[in-house]
CSV table of C-alpha atoms and ligand atoms in Angstrom, one decimal:
chain,number,residue,atom,x,y,z
A,63,MET,CA,0.0,0.0,0.0
A,64,THR,CA,1.4,3.4,-1.0
A,65,GLU,CA,0.4,6.6,0.7
A,66,ALA,CA,-0.9,9.5,-1.4
A,67,VAL,CA,0.9,12.9,-1.5
A,68,ASP,CA,0.6,15.9,-3.8
A,69,GLN,CA,4.3,16.0,-4.9
A,70,LEU,CA,7.5,14.0,-4.8
A,71,ILE,CA,10.8,15.7,-5.6
A,72,HIS,CA,13.7,13.3,-6.2
A,73,SER,CA,17.1,15.0,-6.1
A,74,ARG,CA,20.7,14.0,-6.6
A,75,TRP,CA,21.7,16.0,-3.6
A,76,LEU,CA,19.6,17.4,-0.8
A,77,ILE,CA,20.9,19.9,1.7
A,78,PRO,CA,18.6,20.3,4.7
A,79,VAL,CA,20.8,23.1,6.3
A,80,SER,CA,20.0,21.6,9.7
A,81,PRO,CA,21.8,19.5,10.8
A,82,ALA,CA,24.9,21.5,9.7
A,83,ASN,CA,27.3,20.4,7.0
A,84,THR,CA,25.0,17.7,5.8
A,85,ALA,CA,24.6,16.8,2.1
A,86,LEU,CA,22.2,13.8,1.6
A,87,GLU,CA,22.7,11.8,-1.6
A,88,HIS,CA,19.7,10.6,-3.7
A,89,HIS,CA,17.0,11.8,-1.3
A,90,SER,CA,13.4,12.9,-1.8
A,91,VAL,CA,10.9,15.3,-0.4
A,92,ALA,CA,7.2,14.4,-0.1
A,93,ILE,CA,4.8,17.4,-0.1
A,94,ARG,CA,1.2,17.5,1.0
A,95,ALA,CA,-1.0,20.7,1.2
A,96,GLY,CA,2.1,22.9,0.8
A,97,HIS,CA,4.0,21.3,3.6
A,98,ILE,CA,6.9,18.9,3.7
A,99,VAL,CA,5.6,15.6,5.1
A,100,ASP,CA,8.7,13.4,4.7
A,101,VAL,CA,12.4,13.6,3.8
A,102,LEU,CA,13.8,10.2,2.9
A,103,PRO,CA,16.1,8.2,0.6
A,104,GLN,CA,14.8,8.0,-3.0
A,105,ALA,CA,14.3,4.3,-3.0
A,106,ASP,CA,12.1,4.4,0.1
A,107,ALA,CA,10.2,7.4,-1.3
A,108,ARG,CA,9.3,5.6,-4.5
A,109,ALA,CA,8.2,2.5,-2.6
A,110,ARG,CA,6.2,4.4,0.1
A,111,TYR,CA,4.5,7.3,-1.7
A,112,ARG,CA,2.4,7.9,-4.9
A,113,ALA,CA,2.2,11.5,-6.0
A,114,THR,CA,0.1,13.5,-8.4
A,115,GLU,CA,3.2,15.5,-9.4
A,116,ILE,CA,6.7,14.1,-9.6
A,117,THR,CA,9.9,16.2,-10.2
A,118,GLU,CA,13.1,14.4,-11.1
A,119,LEU,CA,16.2,16.3,-10.4
A,120,PRO,CA,19.0,13.9,-11.4
A,121,ASP,CA,21.8,16.6,-11.6
A,122,HIS,CA,20.7,19.0,-9.0
A,123,ILE,CA,21.1,20.3,-5.5
A,124,LEU,CA,17.8,20.8,-3.6
A,125,LEU,CA,18.0,23.3,-0.7
A,126,PRO,CA,15.6,25.4,1.3
A,127,GLY,CA,14.3,28.6,-0.5
A,128,LEU,CA,16.6,31.5,0.2
A,129,VAL,CA,15.6,34.2,2.7
A,130,ASN,CA,16.5,37.8,1.8
A,131,LEU,CA,16.7,39.4,5.2
A,132,HIS,CA,16.9,43.0,4.0
A,133,ALA,CA,15.5,44.6,0.8
A,134,HIS,CA,13.8,47.6,-0.6
A,135,ALA,CA,12.2,45.7,-3.4
A,136,ALA,CA,10.6,48.7,-5.2
A,137,MET,CA,14.0,50.3,-5.6
A,138,SER,CA,14.7,47.8,-8.4
A,139,LEU,CA,13.2,50.6,-10.6
A,140,MET,CA,16.2,52.7,-9.6
A,141,ARG,CA,18.8,50.0,-10.4
A,142,GLY,CA,22.0,51.7,-11.3
A,143,MET,CA,21.0,55.3,-10.3
A,144,GLY,CA,23.6,57.3,-8.5
A,145,ASP,CA,26.3,54.6,-8.7
A,146,ASP,CA,29.7,55.2,-7.2
A,147,LEU,CA,28.6,57.6,-4.5
A,148,PRO,CA,29.0,57.2,-0.7
A,149,LEU,CA,25.8,56.6,1.3
A,150,MET,CA,24.8,60.1,2.3
A,151,ARG,CA,25.6,61.7,-1.1
A,152,TRP,CA,23.8,58.8,-2.8
A,153,LEU,CA,20.7,59.3,-0.6
A,154,GLN,CA,20.7,63.1,-0.7
A,155,GLU,CA,21.7,63.7,-4.3
A,156,THR,CA,20.0,60.9,-6.1
A,157,ILE,CA,17.7,58.6,-4.2
A,158,TRP,CA,15.7,61.0,-2.1
A,159,PRO,CA,15.0,63.5,-4.9
A,160,VAL,CA,13.9,60.8,-7.3
A,161,GLU,CA,11.7,59.2,-4.6
A,162,GLY,CA,10.3,62.7,-3.7
A,163,ARG,CA,9.2,63.1,-7.4
A,164,HIS,CA,8.1,59.6,-8.3
A,165,ALA,CA,7.4,57.3,-5.3
A,166,SER,CA,3.8,56.3,-5.5
A,167,LYS,CA,1.6,53.3,-5.1
A,168,SER,CA,2.1,52.3,-8.7
A,169,PHE,CA,5.8,52.8,-8.5
A,170,VAL,CA,6.1,50.5,-5.5
A,171,HIS,CA,3.7,47.9,-7.0
A,172,ASP,CA,5.6,47.8,-10.3
A,173,GLY,CA,9.1,47.9,-8.7
A,174,THR,CA,8.2,45.2,-6.2
A,175,LEU,CA,6.8,43.0,-8.9
A,176,LEU,CA,10.0,43.4,-10.9
A,177,ALA,CA,12.1,42.6,-7.8
A,178,ALA,CA,9.9,39.6,-6.9
A,179,ARG,CA,10.5,38.2,-10.4
A,180,GLU,CA,14.2,38.6,-10.0
A,181,MET,CA,14.3,37.1,-6.5
A,182,LEU,CA,12.2,34.1,-7.4
A,183,ARG,CA,14.3,33.4,-10.5
A,184,GLY,CA,17.4,33.4,-8.2
A,185,GLY,CA,16.0,31.0,-5.6
A,186,ILE,CA,14.8,33.6,-3.1
A,187,THR,CA,11.4,32.6,-1.6
A,188,THR,CA,11.0,35.0,1.3
A,189,CYS,CA,11.8,38.8,1.3
A,190,ASN,CA,12.0,41.0,4.4
A,191,ASP,CA,11.0,44.3,2.8
A,192,MET,CA,11.1,48.0,3.9
A,193,TYR,CA,9.7,50.8,1.7
A,194,PHE,CA,7.0,53.4,1.3
A,195,TYR,CA,3.5,52.4,0.3
A,196,PRO,CA,3.9,48.9,1.9
A,197,GLU,CA,0.3,48.1,0.8
A,198,ALA,CA,1.4,48.2,-2.8
A,199,ALA,CA,4.4,46.0,-2.0
A,200,ALA,CA,2.0,43.5,-0.2
A,201,GLU,CA,-0.2,43.4,-3.3
A,202,ALA,CA,2.8,42.8,-5.7
A,203,PHE,CA,4.4,40.1,-3.5
A,204,THR,CA,1.0,38.3,-3.3
A,205,ARG,CA,0.5,38.6,-7.0
A,206,ALA,CA,4.0,37.1,-7.6
A,207,GLY,CA,3.3,34.3,-5.2
A,208,MET,CA,6.3,35.1,-3.1
A,209,ARG,CA,6.5,35.1,0.7
A,210,ALA,CA,7.3,38.5,2.2
A,211,VAL,CA,7.5,40.3,5.6
A,212,VAL,CA,6.3,43.8,4.8
A,213,GLY,CA,7.6,46.6,6.9
A,214,ILE,CA,5.4,49.2,8.6
A,215,ILE,CA,7.8,52.0,7.7
A,216,LEU,CA,8.5,55.0,10.0
A,217,ILE,CA,10.5,58.1,9.1
A,218,ASP,CA,10.3,61.5,10.8
A,219,PHE,CA,10.3,63.6,7.7
A,220,PRO,CA,7.3,64.1,5.3
A,221,THR,CA,7.3,62.2,2.0
A,222,PRO,CA,4.6,61.8,-0.6
A,223,TYR,CA,3.6,58.7,1.3
A,224,ALA,CA,3.0,60.2,4.8
A,225,SER,CA,3.2,63.5,6.6
A,226,ASP,CA,4.6,62.6,10.0
A,227,ALA,CA,5.3,59.7,12.4
A,228,ASP,CA,1.6,59.3,13.3
A,229,ASP,CA,0.6,59.2,9.7
A,230,TYR,CA,3.3,56.6,8.8
A,231,LEU,CA,2.2,54.3,11.6
A,232,ARG,CA,-1.5,54.8,10.9
A,233,LYS,CA,-1.1,53.9,7.3
A,234,GLY,CA,1.2,51.0,8.0
A,235,LEU,CA,-1.2,49.5,10.6
A,236,ASN,CA,-4.1,49.9,8.2
A,237,MET,CA,-2.0,48.0,5.6
A,238,ARG,CA,-1.5,45.2,8.1
A,239,ASP,CA,-5.2,45.0,8.9
A,240,GLN,CA,-6.0,44.9,5.2
A,241,TRP,CA,-3.5,42.0,4.5
A,242,ARG,CA,-3.5,40.1,7.7
A,243,ALA,CA,-5.4,37.1,6.3
A,244,GLU,CA,-2.9,36.6,3.4
A,245,PRO,CA,-0.9,33.4,4.2
A,246,LEU,CA,2.1,34.6,2.2
A,247,LEU,CA,2.6,37.8,4.2
A,248,GLY,CA,4.0,38.7,7.5
A,249,PHE,CA,4.8,42.1,9.0
A,250,SER,CA,7.4,44.1,10.8
A,251,ILE,CA,7.8,47.5,12.4
A,252,ALA,CA,10.4,49.2,10.3
A,253,PRO,CA,11.8,52.5,11.6
A,254,HIS,CA,14.2,53.5,8.8
A,255,ALA,CA,17.3,54.3,10.9
A,256,PRO,CA,18.3,55.9,14.2
A,257,TYR,CA,19.3,59.1,12.3
A,258,THR,CA,15.9,59.5,10.6
A,259,VAL,CA,13.6,58.7,13.6
A,260,SER,CA,13.2,60.6,16.9
A,261,ASP,CA,13.4,59.1,20.4
A,262,GLY,CA,9.6,59.3,20.6
A,263,GLY,CA,9.1,57.5,17.3
A,264,LEU,CA,11.6,54.8,18.2
A,265,GLU,CA,9.9,54.2,21.5
A,266,ARG,CA,6.5,53.9,19.8
A,267,ALA,CA,8.1,51.5,17.3
A,268,ALA,CA,9.4,49.3,20.2
A,269,THR,CA,6.0,49.3,21.9
A,270,LEU,CA,4.1,48.4,18.8
A,271,ALA,CA,6.5,45.6,17.8
A,272,ALA,CA,6.0,44.1,21.3
A,273,GLU,CA,2.2,44.5,21.3
A,274,LEU,CA,1.9,42.9,17.8
A,275,ASP,CA,4.7,40.4,18.5
A,276,ILE,CA,6.4,41.1,15.2
A,277,PRO,CA,10.1,41.9,14.4
A,278,LEU,CA,11.7,45.4,14.4
A,279,HIS,CA,13.6,46.0,11.2
A,280,ILE,CA,16.0,48.9,11.2
A,281,HIS,CA,19.3,50.1,9.5
A,282,VAL,CA,21.9,50.6,12.2
A,283,HIS,CA,25.7,51.3,12.5
A,284,GLU,CA,26.0,51.4,8.7
A,285,THR,CA,28.7,54.1,8.4
A,286,ALA,CA,31.3,55.6,10.7
A,287,THR,CA,29.6,59.0,10.2
A,288,GLU,CA,26.3,57.6,11.6
A,289,ILE,CA,28.2,56.8,14.8
A,290,SER,CA,30.0,60.2,15.2
A,291,ASP,CA,26.7,62.1,14.4
A,292,SER,CA,24.9,60.1,17.1
A,293,LEU,CA,27.7,60.8,19.6
A,294,SER,CA,27.3,64.6,18.8
A,295,ALA,CA,23.5,64.7,18.8
A,296,HIS,CA,22.7,62.1,21.6
A,297,GLY,CA,25.9,61.6,23.5
A,298,VAL,CA,25.8,57.8,22.8
A,299,ARG,CA,26.4,55.4,19.9
A,300,PRO,CA,23.2,54.4,18.0
A,301,LEU,CA,22.9,50.9,19.5
A,302,ALA,CA,23.2,52.3,23.0
A,303,ARG,CA,20.4,54.8,22.2
A,304,LEU,CA,18.2,52.0,20.8
A,305,GLU,CA,18.9,50.0,24.0
A,306,ARG,CA,17.9,52.9,26.2
A,307,LEU,CA,14.7,53.3,24.2
A,308,GLY,CA,13.8,49.6,24.5
A,309,LEU,CA,14.4,48.4,21.0
A,310,LEU,CA,17.0,45.7,21.6
A,311,GLY,CA,15.7,42.2,22.0
A,312,PRO,CA,15.2,38.9,20.1
A,313,GLY,CA,12.9,40.6,17.6
A,314,LEU,CA,15.4,43.2,16.5
A,315,ILE,CA,16.9,42.9,13.0
A,316,ALA,CA,20.0,45.2,13.0
A,317,VAL,CA,20.6,45.8,9.3
A,318,HIS,CA,24.3,46.3,8.3
A,319,ALA,CA,25.9,46.5,11.8
A,320,VAL,CA,29.2,47.4,10.1
A,321,HIS,CA,30.9,49.6,12.7
A,322,LEU,CA,30.7,47.7,16.0
A,323,ASP,CA,32.9,48.1,19.0
A,324,ASP,CA,33.2,45.5,21.7
A,325,THR,CA,30.3,47.0,23.8
A,326,ASP,CA,28.0,47.1,20.7
A,327,ARG,CA,28.8,43.4,20.0
A,328,ALA,CA,28.2,42.4,23.6
A,329,MET,CA,24.9,44.4,23.5
A,330,LEU,CA,23.7,42.5,20.4
A,331,SER,CA,24.7,39.2,22.0
A,332,HIS,CA,23.2,39.9,25.4
A,333,ASN,CA,19.9,41.0,23.8
A,334,ALA,CA,19.8,38.1,21.4
A,335,CYS,CA,19.4,40.5,18.4
A,336,SER,CA,19.8,39.3,14.8
A,337,VAL,CA,22.0,41.0,12.2
A,338,ALA,CA,21.1,41.4,8.5
A,339,HIS,CA,24.5,41.3,6.7
A,340,CYS,CA,24.5,43.0,3.3
A,341,PRO,CA,28.0,42.6,2.1
A,342,THR,CA,27.6,43.8,-1.5
A,343,SER,CA,25.8,47.0,-0.5
A,344,ASN,CA,28.4,47.7,2.2
A,345,MET,CA,31.2,47.3,-0.3
A,346,LYS,CA,29.5,49.3,-3.1
A,347,LEU,CA,28.7,52.2,-0.8
A,348,GLY,CA,32.1,52.0,0.7
A,349,SER,CA,30.5,51.7,4.2
A,350,GLY,CA,33.0,49.1,5.6
A,351,ILE,CA,33.2,45.5,6.5
A,352,ALA,CA,30.8,44.1,9.1
A,353,PRO,CA,32.7,41.8,11.6
A,354,ILE,CA,30.5,38.8,10.8
A,355,ALA,CA,32.9,36.0,11.7
A,356,ASP,CA,33.2,37.5,15.2
A,357,LEU,CA,29.5,37.9,15.6
A,358,VAL,CA,29.0,34.3,14.6
A,359,LYS,CA,31.6,33.3,17.2
A,360,ARG,CA,29.6,35.2,19.8
A,361,ASN,CA,26.5,33.1,18.8
A,362,ILE,CA,24.7,36.2,17.3
A,363,ASN,CA,22.2,35.1,14.7
A,364,VAL,CA,23.1,36.5,11.2
A,365,GLY,CA,21.0,36.5,8.0
A,366,LEU,CA,21.9,37.8,4.6
A,367,GLY,CA,20.3,40.7,2.7
A,368,THR,CA,20.7,42.2,-0.7
A,369,ASP,CA,19.5,45.7,0.3
A,370,GLY,CA,17.8,47.6,-2.6
A,371,ALA,CA,18.8,47.2,-6.2
A,372,ALA,CA,19.9,50.8,-6.2
A,373,SER,CA,22.9,50.0,-4.0
A,374,ASN,CA,23.8,46.5,-5.1
A,375,ASN,CA,22.7,46.4,-8.1
A,376,ARG,CA,21.2,42.9,-8.1
A,377,LEU,CA,18.9,40.9,-5.8
A,378,ASP,CA,21.0,37.8,-5.8
A,379,LEU,CA,21.6,35.9,-2.6
A,380,LEU,CA,23.9,33.4,-4.2
A,381,GLN,CA,26.2,36.3,-4.9
A,382,GLU,CA,25.7,37.6,-1.3
A,383,MET,CA,26.8,34.2,0.0
A,384,ARG,CA,29.9,34.3,-2.0
A,385,HIS,CA,30.7,37.9,-1.1
A,386,ALA,CA,30.0,37.2,2.6
A,387,ALA,CA,32.4,34.3,2.7
A,388,LEU,CA,35.2,36.0,0.7
A,389,LEU,CA,34.9,39.3,2.6
A,390,ALA,CA,35.2,37.6,6.0
A,391,LYS,CA,38.3,35.8,4.8
A,392,VAL,CA,40.1,38.8,3.4
A,393,ALA,CA,39.1,41.0,6.4
A,394,SER,CA,40.6,38.5,8.9
A,395,LEU,CA,43.4,37.1,6.7
A,396,ASP,CA,42.0,33.7,7.7
A,397,ALA,CA,40.7,31.4,4.9
A,398,SER,CA,38.8,29.3,7.5
A,399,ALA,CA,36.6,32.3,8.5
A,400,LEU,CA,32.9,31.9,7.6
A,401,PRO,CA,33.1,28.5,5.8
A,402,ALA,CA,30.5,27.7,3.1
A,403,HIS,CA,28.0,26.1,5.4
A,404,ALA,CA,28.0,29.1,7.7
A,405,VAL,CA,27.0,31.4,4.9
A,406,LEU,CA,24.4,29.0,3.6
A,407,HIS,CA,22.9,28.9,7.1
A,408,MET,CA,22.7,32.7,7.0
A,409,ALA,CA,20.9,32.8,3.7
A,410,THR,CA,18.3,30.3,4.9
A,411,LEU,CA,17.8,29.4,8.6
A,412,GLY,CA,19.5,32.5,9.9
A,413,GLY,CA,17.1,34.7,8.0
A,414,ALA,CA,14.2,32.6,9.0
A,415,HIS,CA,15.2,32.8,12.7
A,416,ALA,CA,15.5,36.6,12.6
A,417,LEU,CA,12.0,36.8,11.2
A,418,GLY,CA,10.6,34.5,13.9
A,419,MET,CA,9.8,32.0,11.2
A,420,ALA,CA,12.4,29.3,11.9
A,421,ASP,CA,9.5,26.8,12.7
A,422,LYS,CA,8.1,27.3,9.2
A,423,ILE,CA,10.9,28.0,6.7
A,424,GLY,CA,14.7,28.0,6.3
A,425,SER,CA,15.5,24.3,6.3
A,426,ILE,CA,14.1,21.1,4.7
A,427,ALA,CA,12.4,19.3,7.5
A,428,THR,CA,9.1,17.5,8.1
A,429,GLY,CA,6.3,19.9,9.1
A,430,LYS,CA,7.9,23.0,7.4
A,431,LEU,CA,6.4,24.8,4.5
A,432,ALA,CA,7.6,23.5,1.1
A,433,ASP,CA,9.7,26.6,0.2
A,434,LEU,CA,12.4,25.0,-1.9
A,435,CYS,CA,15.0,25.8,-4.5
A,436,ALA,CA,16.9,23.5,-6.9
A,437,VAL,CA,20.2,24.4,-8.5
A,438,SER,CA,21.4,22.5,-11.5
A,439,ILE,CA,24.9,21.2,-11.7
A,440,ALA,CA,24.5,19.6,-15.1
A,441,ASP,CA,26.5,22.4,-16.8
A,442,PRO,CA,30.2,21.5,-17.3
A,443,VAL,CA,31.1,24.8,-15.6
A,444,THR,CA,29.7,23.4,-12.4
A,445,GLN,CA,31.6,20.0,-12.7
A,446,PRO,CA,33.1,18.1,-11.1
A,447,CYS,CA,31.3,18.5,-7.8
A,448,PHE,CA,32.9,17.0,-4.6
A,449,ASP,CA,31.1,19.1,-2.0
A,450,PRO,CA,27.6,20.5,-3.0
A,451,ILE,CA,27.5,23.0,-0.1
A,452,SER,CA,30.8,24.6,-1.1
A,453,HIS,CA,29.5,24.5,-4.7
A,454,LEU,CA,26.5,26.6,-3.8
A,455,VAL,CA,28.8,29.3,-2.4
A,456,TYR,CA,31.8,29.3,-4.6
A,457,VAL,CA,30.7,27.8,-8.0
A,458,CYS,CA,27.0,28.2,-8.7
A,459,GLY,CA,25.3,31.4,-9.8
A,460,ARG,CA,21.7,32.3,-9.8
A,461,GLU,CA,21.6,31.3,-13.5
A,462,HIS,CA,21.9,27.7,-12.3
A,463,VAL,CA,18.7,27.9,-10.3
A,464,SER,CA,16.3,25.6,-12.1
A,465,HIS,CA,13.3,25.2,-9.9
A,466,VAL,CA,11.6,27.1,-7.1
A,467,TRP,CA,8.6,26.3,-5.0
A,468,VAL,CA,6.8,28.6,-2.5
A,469,GLY,CA,4.5,26.6,-0.2
A,470,GLY,CA,4.7,23.7,-2.7
A,471,VAL,CA,3.5,25.9,-5.6
A,472,PRO,CA,6.1,26.0,-8.5
A,473,ARG,CA,7.3,29.5,-9.3
A,474,VAL,CA,10.2,28.5,-11.4
A,475,GLN,CA,10.4,25.3,-13.5
A,476,ASN,CA,13.4,24.3,-15.6
A,477,GLY,CA,14.5,28.0,-15.4
A,478,GLN,CA,11.2,29.4,-16.5
A,479,VAL,CA,9.5,31.8,-14.2
A,480,LEU,CA,5.8,31.1,-13.7
A,481,LEU,CA,4.1,34.4,-12.8
A,482,GLN,CA,0.7,35.8,-13.5
A,483,ILE,CA,2.4,38.6,-15.5
A,484,SER,CA,4.5,37.7,-18.5
A,485,ASP,CA,8.1,39.0,-18.9
A,486,LYS,CA,6.9,41.0,-22.0
A,487,GLU,CA,4.4,42.9,-19.9
A,488,LEU,CA,6.9,43.4,-17.1
A,489,LEU,CA,9.5,44.7,-19.5
A,490,GLY,CA,6.9,47.1,-21.0
A,491,ILE,CA,6.1,48.5,-17.5
A,492,THR,CA,9.7,48.8,-16.6
A,493,SER,CA,10.5,50.7,-19.7
A,494,LEU,CA,7.8,53.2,-19.0
A,495,TRP,CA,9.2,53.9,-15.6
A,496,GLN,CA,12.7,54.3,-17.0
A,497,THR,CA,11.5,57.1,-19.2
A,498,LYS,CA,9.5,58.7,-16.4
A,499,LEU,CA,12.3,58.6,-13.8
A,500,VAL,CA,14.8,60.6,-15.9
A,501,ASN,CA,12.2,63.4,-16.6
B,850,ZN,ZN1,18.6,49.2,3.3
């Protein structure tokens, strides 16, 4: 007697992520109602289960869907704008003026859809997002069939989206009420940064996050200037200020965390905060090198983020894994710093843990959602393959992603993206925005 399931995926290699450093050969995943119901050797799977849908992956590595722990998806429409400028000039001379003129519901919807297509194609199944008009991002992520944690953004200065702190929070909370029943979506409170939100706003953010039991998503300690400005304005470093205002705790996602002294690191560890490491953005904006190997040694949870496509300029977690590993080695002059499995953990389970979703996503385990990604190693440029985990970090690129499932639903199949909107339509919309943004 065989047992009925919806899907069986048979793969040459299967990397569950937990337990660490494990690559299972010739294993299968059985899926029912969007969840993983079994992980077992192929021969046993073929004998035990019958499935409506069977996917054979004879030259592939199956892994959990990647978790992008920090993005501004809609900024994909500004890909390549203001390149080669440091953070504050990039924001003040390029990004903020363009956003002031053009950020709107339709800009965010279209930009997020473009980003979701790029992320899904590259194996990313969950995105932790922060941007204006989060209701438009929620709509686009849902339309793309991608899992997302949408930020209730908070900034002190007026933008076309909202007039003041109260207005940002009111609009964000309305968005959450409107989208709460959508299973693909979660929410965070997202104060932009310590230098753009007042003490009062930060305190309210902390209270709201605790009341709603959702993460706090904030840029922090990104540049050396941010630290010296905070010392002049508040007499303390930004993290110390956040601690005083009640923001530090297991729900805090500290994005960037580049410039950290010993006290900052102890504070992150003591409060069980998570860090969203964005190596490419930090390199491109010349912000510095986050001390990730040391944070991992201190048992601080780290996830990986792409940041927005305007400071990266791609939403590609396979590349972030590679950059994270290489940057840690060159920064410490130690080739053993951040080995391949450590960065794969960051791009999957680390991100899931930071979002409070480690019981649902981030590893291939019975009971979890079937958010999965397959990477093909059939191409001669990916052969031979002695260690599939190191292959994912040092050899494969996002072009090798062949299949992606979100909650068991295929979103990429044999390299083809399956979205409600065709690439032709998406390119048409993107081209209209390109014309608009430069005028
Ligand atoms: Zn950012």
